[in-house]
mmCIF file of C-alpha atoms in Angstrom:
data_model
loop_
_atom_site.group_PDB
_atom_site.id
_atom_site.type_symbol
_atom_site.label_atom_id
_atom_site.label_comp_id
_atom_site.label_asym_id
_atom_site.label_seq_id
_atom_site.Cartn_x
_atom_site.Cartn_y
_atom_site.Cartn_z
ATOM 1 C CA MET V 578 140.081 194.785 230.907
ATOM 2 C CA THR V 579 141.933 192.878 228.472
ATOM 3 C CA ASN V 580 143.355 189.678 229.354
ATOM 4 C CA LEU V 581 146.868 190.916 229.430
ATOM 5 C CA SER V 582 145.991 193.330 232.361
ATOM 6 C CA THR V 583 144.058 190.559 234.212
ATOM 7 C CA LEU V 584 146.805 187.744 233.597
ATOM 8 C CA THR V 585 149.608 190.708 234.786
ATOM 9 C CA ARG V 586 147.347 191.622 238.485
ATOM 10 C CA LEU V 587 147.214 187.435 238.876
ATOM 11 C CA CYS V 588 150.779 187.725 238.206
ATOM 12 C CA PRO V 589 152.962 190.662 238.401
ATOM 13 C CA PRO V 590 155.967 190.271 235.945
ATOM 14 C CA PRO V 591 159.012 191.026 236.794
ATOM 15 C CA ARG V 592 159.866 194.122 238.792
ATOM 16 C CA SER V 593 162.534 194.842 236.158
ATOM 17 C CA GLN V 594 162.283 196.527 232.739
ATOM 18 C CA PRO V 595 163.154 192.792 230.876
ATOM 19 C CA ALA V 596 165.074 193.253 228.253
ATOM 20 C CA SER V 597 164.365 194.892 225.125
ATOM 21 C CA ILE V 598 163.323 192.071 222.073
ATOM 22 C CA ASN V 599 164.447 192.808 217.974
ATOM 23 C CA TRP V 600 160.917 191.372 216.885
ATOM 24 C CA ASP V 601 161.617 191.889 213.432
ATOM 25 C CA HIS V 602 164.573 189.580 213.882
ATOM 26 C CA VAL V 603 162.803 187.469 215.512
ATOM 27 C CA GLU V 604 160.640 186.673 213.121
ATOM 28 C CA THR V 605 162.860 186.750 210.067
ATOM 29 C CA GLU V 606 164.344 183.649 211.103
ATOM 30 C CA LEU V 607 161.400 182.020 212.296
ATOM 31 C CA GLY V 608 159.975 182.922 208.687
ATOM 32 C CA MET V 609 156.832 183.714 209.866
ATOM 33 C CA ARG V 610 154.584 186.700 211.685
ATOM 34 C CA LEU V 611 153.945 186.565 215.279
ATOM 35 C CA PRO V 612 150.837 186.866 217.374
ATOM 36 C CA GLU V 613 150.521 190.670 218.322
ATOM 37 C CA ASP V 614 149.160 189.331 222.204
ATOM 38 C CA TYR V 615 152.386 187.158 222.463
ATOM 39 C CA LYS V 616 154.936 190.109 221.240
ATOM 40 C CA LEU V 617 153.166 191.947 224.161
ATOM 41 C CA LEU V 618 153.489 188.978 226.894
ATOM 42 C CA ALA V 619 157.411 188.003 225.699
ATOM 43 C CA SER V 620 157.935 192.072 226.001
ATOM 44 C CA THR V 621 156.192 192.407 229.164
ATOM 45 C CA TYR V 622 157.396 189.159 232.292
ATOM 46 C CA GLY V 623 160.332 188.003 229.473
ATOM 47 C CA PRO V 624 161.246 184.661 230.358
ATOM 48 C CA GLY V 625 159.530 182.161 232.699
ATOM 49 C CA ARG V 626 157.462 179.744 234.242
ATOM 50 C CA PHE V 627 154.025 180.146 235.981
ATOM 51 C CA ALA V 628 152.318 178.726 238.562
ATOM 52 C CA ASP V 629 155.287 176.944 238.908
ATOM 53 C CA TYR V 630 154.583 174.655 235.795
ATOM 54 C CA ILE V 631 153.510 176.581 232.801
ATOM 55 C CA GLY V 632 156.502 177.568 230.713
ATOM 56 C CA VAL V 633 156.478 179.849 227.747
ATOM 57 C CA GLN V 634 159.105 179.286 224.649
ATOM 58 C CA HIS V 635 160.438 182.941 224.677
ATOM 59 C CA PRO V 636 163.116 184.945 221.942
ATOM 60 C CA HIS V 637 165.126 185.001 225.101
ATOM 61 C CA GLY V 638 165.591 181.452 226.543
ATOM 62 C CA VAL V 639 168.088 180.836 229.464
ATOM 63 C CA THR V 640 168.415 177.501 227.487
ATOM 64 C CA PRO V 641 168.240 176.517 224.143
ATOM 65 C CA TYR V 642 165.111 174.755 224.021
ATOM 66 C CA SER V 643 163.794 177.190 226.127
ATOM 67 C CA THR V 644 164.503 179.798 222.975
ATOM 68 C CA LEU V 645 161.407 180.659 220.121
ATOM 69 C CA THR V 646 164.188 180.648 217.850
ATOM 70 C CA GLY V 647 165.386 177.488 218.895
ATOM 71 C CA PRO V 648 165.722 174.017 217.527
ATOM 72 C CA ARG V 649 162.857 172.489 220.000
ATOM 73 C CA PRO V 650 159.695 173.779 217.592
ATOM 74 C CA SER V 651 161.515 172.024 214.810
ATOM 75 C CA GLN V 652 162.645 168.592 216.837
ATOM 76 C CA VAL V 653 159.468 168.339 218.708
ATOM 77 C CA ARG V 654 156.997 169.022 215.111
ATOM 78 C CA ALA V 655 159.016 166.441 213.723
ATOM 79 C CA TYR V 656 158.052 163.335 216.643
ATOM 80 C CA LEU V 657 154.178 164.628 215.771
ATOM 81 C CA GLN V 658 155.331 164.007 211.934
ATOM 82 C CA ASP V 659 156.484 160.854 213.099
ATOM 83 C CA ASP V 660 153.629 159.681 215.529
ATOM 84 C CA TYR V 661 150.162 161.197 212.832
ATOM 85 C CA ASP V 662 152.674 159.280 210.311
ATOM 86 C CA HIS V 663 152.284 156.168 212.604
ATOM 87 C CA SER V 664 149.150 156.432 213.906
ATOM 88 C CA THR V 665 150.633 156.150 217.158
ATOM 89 C CA TYR V 666 148.615 159.324 219.038
ATOM 90 C CA PRO V 667 148.010 161.020 216.123
ATOM 91 C CA ALA V 668 147.574 164.884 216.361
ATOM 92 C CA PRO V 669 143.934 166.453 215.440
ATOM 93 C CA TYR V 670 145.582 169.054 213.186
ATOM 94 C CA ASP V 671 148.277 168.754 210.118
ATOM 95 C CA PRO V 672 151.315 168.369 212.500
ATOM 96 C CA GLN V 673 153.080 171.416 209.996
ATOM 97 C CA HIS V 674 150.359 173.894 211.369
ATOM 98 C CA LEU V 675 151.684 172.859 215.173
ATOM 99 C CA PHE V 676 154.370 175.597 216.096
ATOM 100 C CA LEU V 677 156.074 174.949 220.097
ATOM 101 C CA ILE V 678 155.147 177.571 222.079
ATOM 102 C CA GLY V 679 154.961 175.976 225.363
ATOM 103 C CA SER V 680 155.382 172.752 228.093
ATOM 104 C CA THR V 681 154.603 171.790 231.101
ATOM 105 C CA ASP V 682 156.922 169.744 233.861
ATOM 106 C CA ASN V 683 154.707 166.902 233.150
ATOM 107 C CA GLY V 684 155.165 166.826 229.700
ATOM 108 C CA GLU V 685 152.778 168.442 228.213
ATOM 109 C CA TYR V 686 153.249 170.841 225.466
ATOM 110 C CA LEU V 687 151.484 173.472 223.973
ATOM 111 C CA PHE V 688 151.076 174.397 220.137
ATOM 112 C CA TRP V 689 149.841 177.258 217.730
ATOM 113 C CA ILE V 690 147.699 175.979 215.416
ATOM 114 C CA THR V 691 149.453 178.331 212.310
ATOM 115 C CA ASP V 692 146.098 177.718 210.321
ATOM 116 C CA PRO V 693 146.265 180.207 208.314
ATOM 117 C CA GLU V 694 149.358 181.265 208.631
ATOM 118 C CA ASP V 695 149.443 184.792 207.028
ATOM 119 C CA ALA V 696 147.087 185.799 210.276
ATOM 120 C CA PRO V 697 148.952 184.721 213.084
ATOM 121 C CA ASP V 698 146.451 187.038 215.597
ATOM 122 C CA THR V 699 143.850 184.228 214.750
ATOM 123 C CA TRP V 700 145.801 181.265 215.650
ATOM 124 C CA HIS V 701 144.557 179.302 218.708
ATOM 125 C CA ILE V 702 146.383 176.896 221.204
ATOM 126 C CA ALA V 703 145.756 173.204 221.147
ATOM 127 C CA VAL V 704 147.940 171.342 224.701
ATOM 128 C CA ASN V 705 148.622 167.176 223.649
ATOM 129 C CA GLU V 706 148.736 164.489 227.076
ATOM 130 C CA ALA V 707 152.359 163.284 227.713
ATOM 131 C CA ARG V 708 152.770 160.434 225.551
ATOM 132 C CA GLY V 709 148.216 159.763 225.267
ATOM 133 C CA PRO V 710 145.816 160.579 222.293
ATOM 134 C CA GLN V 711 144.201 163.075 224.326
ATOM 135 C CA TRP V 712 144.076 166.832 223.478
ATOM 136 C CA PHE V 713 142.344 170.356 224.408
ATOM 137 C CA THR V 714 142.276 172.673 222.095
ATOM 138 C CA TYR V 715 141.566 176.986 223.649
ATOM 139 C CA ASP V 716 139.603 178.981 220.950
ATOM 140 C CA GLY V 717 141.861 182.381 221.652
ATOM 141 C CA THR V 718 145.025 183.630 222.269
ATOM 142 C CA LEU V 719 147.911 182.546 224.227
ATOM 143 C CA THR V 720 147.354 185.557 226.634
ATOM 144 C CA ALA V 721 143.636 184.573 227.295
ATOM 145 C CA PHE V 722 144.859 180.451 227.346
ATOM 146 C CA LEU V 723 146.773 181.185 230.342
ATOM 147 C CA THR V 724 145.078 183.716 232.144
ATOM 148 C CA SER V 725 141.868 181.416 231.655
ATOM 149 C CA VAL V 726 143.795 178.428 233.240
ATOM 150 C CA LEU V 727 144.778 180.619 235.985
ATOM 151 C CA THR V 728 141.995 182.148 237.061
ATOM 152 C CA GLY V 729 140.289 179.204 236.502
ATOM 153 C CA THR V 730 138.139 179.555 234.684
ATOM 154 C CA ILE V 731 138.517 176.679 232.176
ATOM 155 C CA ARG V 732 140.023 173.420 233.289
ATOM 156 C CA VAL V 733 142.847 171.716 230.752
ATOM 157 C CA PRO V 734 142.170 168.142 231.604
ATOM 158 C CA GLN V 735 146.208 167.238 230.542
ATOM 159 C CA PHE V 736 146.890 170.028 234.350
ATOM 160 C CA PRO V 737 146.553 168.750 237.401
ATOM 161 C CA ASP V 738 143.935 168.995 239.748
ATOM 162 C CA THR V 739 146.355 170.881 242.068
ATOM 163 C CA LEU V 740 147.243 173.426 239.933
ATOM 164 C CA LEU V 741 145.681 176.240 241.395
ATOM 165 C CA ASP V 742 146.207 174.948 245.268
ATOM 166 C CA GLN V 743 148.282 177.748 245.548
ATOM 167 C CA PRO V 744 148.960 180.921 244.681
ATOM 168 C CA VAL V 745 149.715 181.193 241.168
ATOM 169 C CA ARG V 746 153.022 183.218 240.379
ATOM 170 C CA PHE V 747 154.996 183.918 237.533
ATOM 171 C CA VAL V 748 158.780 182.825 238.096
ATOM 172 C CA PRO V 749 161.469 184.271 235.759
ATOM 173 C CA ALA V 750 164.259 181.960 234.306
ATOM 174 C CA ALA V 751 167.432 182.152 235.720
ATOM 175 C CA PRO V 752 170.372 181.013 233.305
ATOM 176 C CA PRO V 753 171.247 177.089 233.997
ATOM 177 C CA SER V 754 174.650 176.894 236.461
ATOM 178 C CA HIS V 755 175.876 174.226 233.642
ATOM 179 C CA GLU V 756 176.463 174.517 230.273
ATOM 180 C CA ILE V 757 173.240 173.017 228.130
ATOM 181 C CA ARG V 758 174.768 170.638 225.510
ATOM 182 C CA GLU V 759 172.392 169.645 222.134
ATOM 183 C CA THR V 760 170.989 166.368 223.144
ATOM 184 C CA PRO V 761 167.769 164.589 221.438
ATOM 185 C CA THR V 762 164.468 165.998 221.656
ATOM 186 C CA ARG V 763 162.668 163.217 224.304
ATOM 187 C CA GLY V 764 159.359 162.951 223.221
ATOM 188 C CA SER V 765 156.684 163.183 225.941
ATOM 189 C CA ILE V 766 156.530 160.259 228.433
ATOM 190 C CA ASP V 767 153.955 158.855 230.193
ATOM 191 C CA THR V 768 153.846 159.984 233.658
ATOM 192 C CA GLU V 769 152.822 156.951 235.457
ATOM 193 C CA THR V 770 155.942 155.661 233.899
ATOM 194 C CA ILE V 771 157.857 157.912 236.146
ATOM 195 C CA ARG V 772 156.046 157.866 239.169
ATOM 196 C CA ASN V 773 156.662 154.231 239.326
ATOM 197 C CA TRP V 774 160.997 154.783 238.870
ATOM 198 C CA ALA V 775 160.406 157.081 240.982
ATOM 199 C CA ARG V 776 159.094 154.931 244.059
ATOM 200 C CA ALA V 777 161.373 152.062 242.958
ATOM 201 C CA ASN V 778 164.286 154.347 243.634
ATOM 202 C CA GLY V 779 162.947 156.212 247.115
ATOM 203 C CA PHE V 780 161.342 159.608 246.017
ATOM 204 C CA SER V 781 157.967 160.106 247.389
ATOM 205 C CA VAL V 782 155.436 161.544 244.626
ATOM 206 C CA PRO V 783 151.722 161.716 244.725
ATOM 207 C CA PRO V 784 149.788 158.955 243.190
ATOM 208 C CA ALA V 785 148.311 162.323 240.789
ATOM 209 C CA GLY V 786 148.474 165.674 239.573
ATOM 210 C CA ARG V 787 151.833 167.372 239.543
ATOM 211 C CA ILE V 788 154.879 164.893 239.401
ATOM 212 C CA PRO V 789 157.619 167.129 241.812
ATOM 213 C CA ARG V 790 160.353 169.088 238.999
ATOM 214 C CA GLU V 791 163.327 166.931 241.039
ATOM 215 C CA VAL V 792 161.572 163.732 240.521
ATOM 216 C CA ARG V 793 161.178 164.776 236.755
ATOM 217 C CA GLU V 794 165.368 165.660 236.979
ATOM 218 C CA ALA V 795 166.168 162.793 238.067
ATOM 219 C CA TRP V 796 164.589 160.123 235.618
ATOM 220 C CA GLU V 797 165.493 161.932 233.049
ATOM 221 C CA GLN V 798 169.436 161.783 234.257
ATOM 222 C CA ALA V 799 168.994 157.911 235.047
ATOM 223 C CA HIS V 800 167.152 158.091 231.482
ATOM 224 C CA PRO V 801 168.747 160.152 228.712
ATOM 225 C CA VAL V 802 168.078 159.945 225.433
#
């Protein structure tokens, strides 16, 4: 059984067929070839989130910042490069070989390690810590990574222990109810900073694990970039 077959059994894709993707156009716009597993994953599921926690960049993302060809990958790479140059939380890889492919509700980012650039089907996955030094590397494709995480085969230290407490599922992304304006990207934020702010402002947050989405959104509204 392939990784995608396992993933679709665990997290069934939407019943309605996602819109077709012009991969030649996407790759031309990005200036690079993409892994075949990702093309099949994106074509099968469309834009959305896994386990109510992991969002994957998609050519048809519903906001500019969830779109594969949008501004977020280059913006995140720029702040990674700044961290790397100033030894703040330097990535263990050349930032120019890290391409943003997903993010989590707690502010971690998922990257392709695009080395070698001309062999995308050999790219592996890296996950950073939200404003911390820890990195996790998975020696496999994005589809294999998602399958391994959501079946509990591997555990990413940065992810909450409660990630698999509820049945995992895929939820298609819904268009935002208001216009999304381009703003400067926000780097990952220490989750304890958000917890302290939330408690001081009357929100209930768990001492560890996943920060509720409404709490993170409230914090971001109170702390615009």
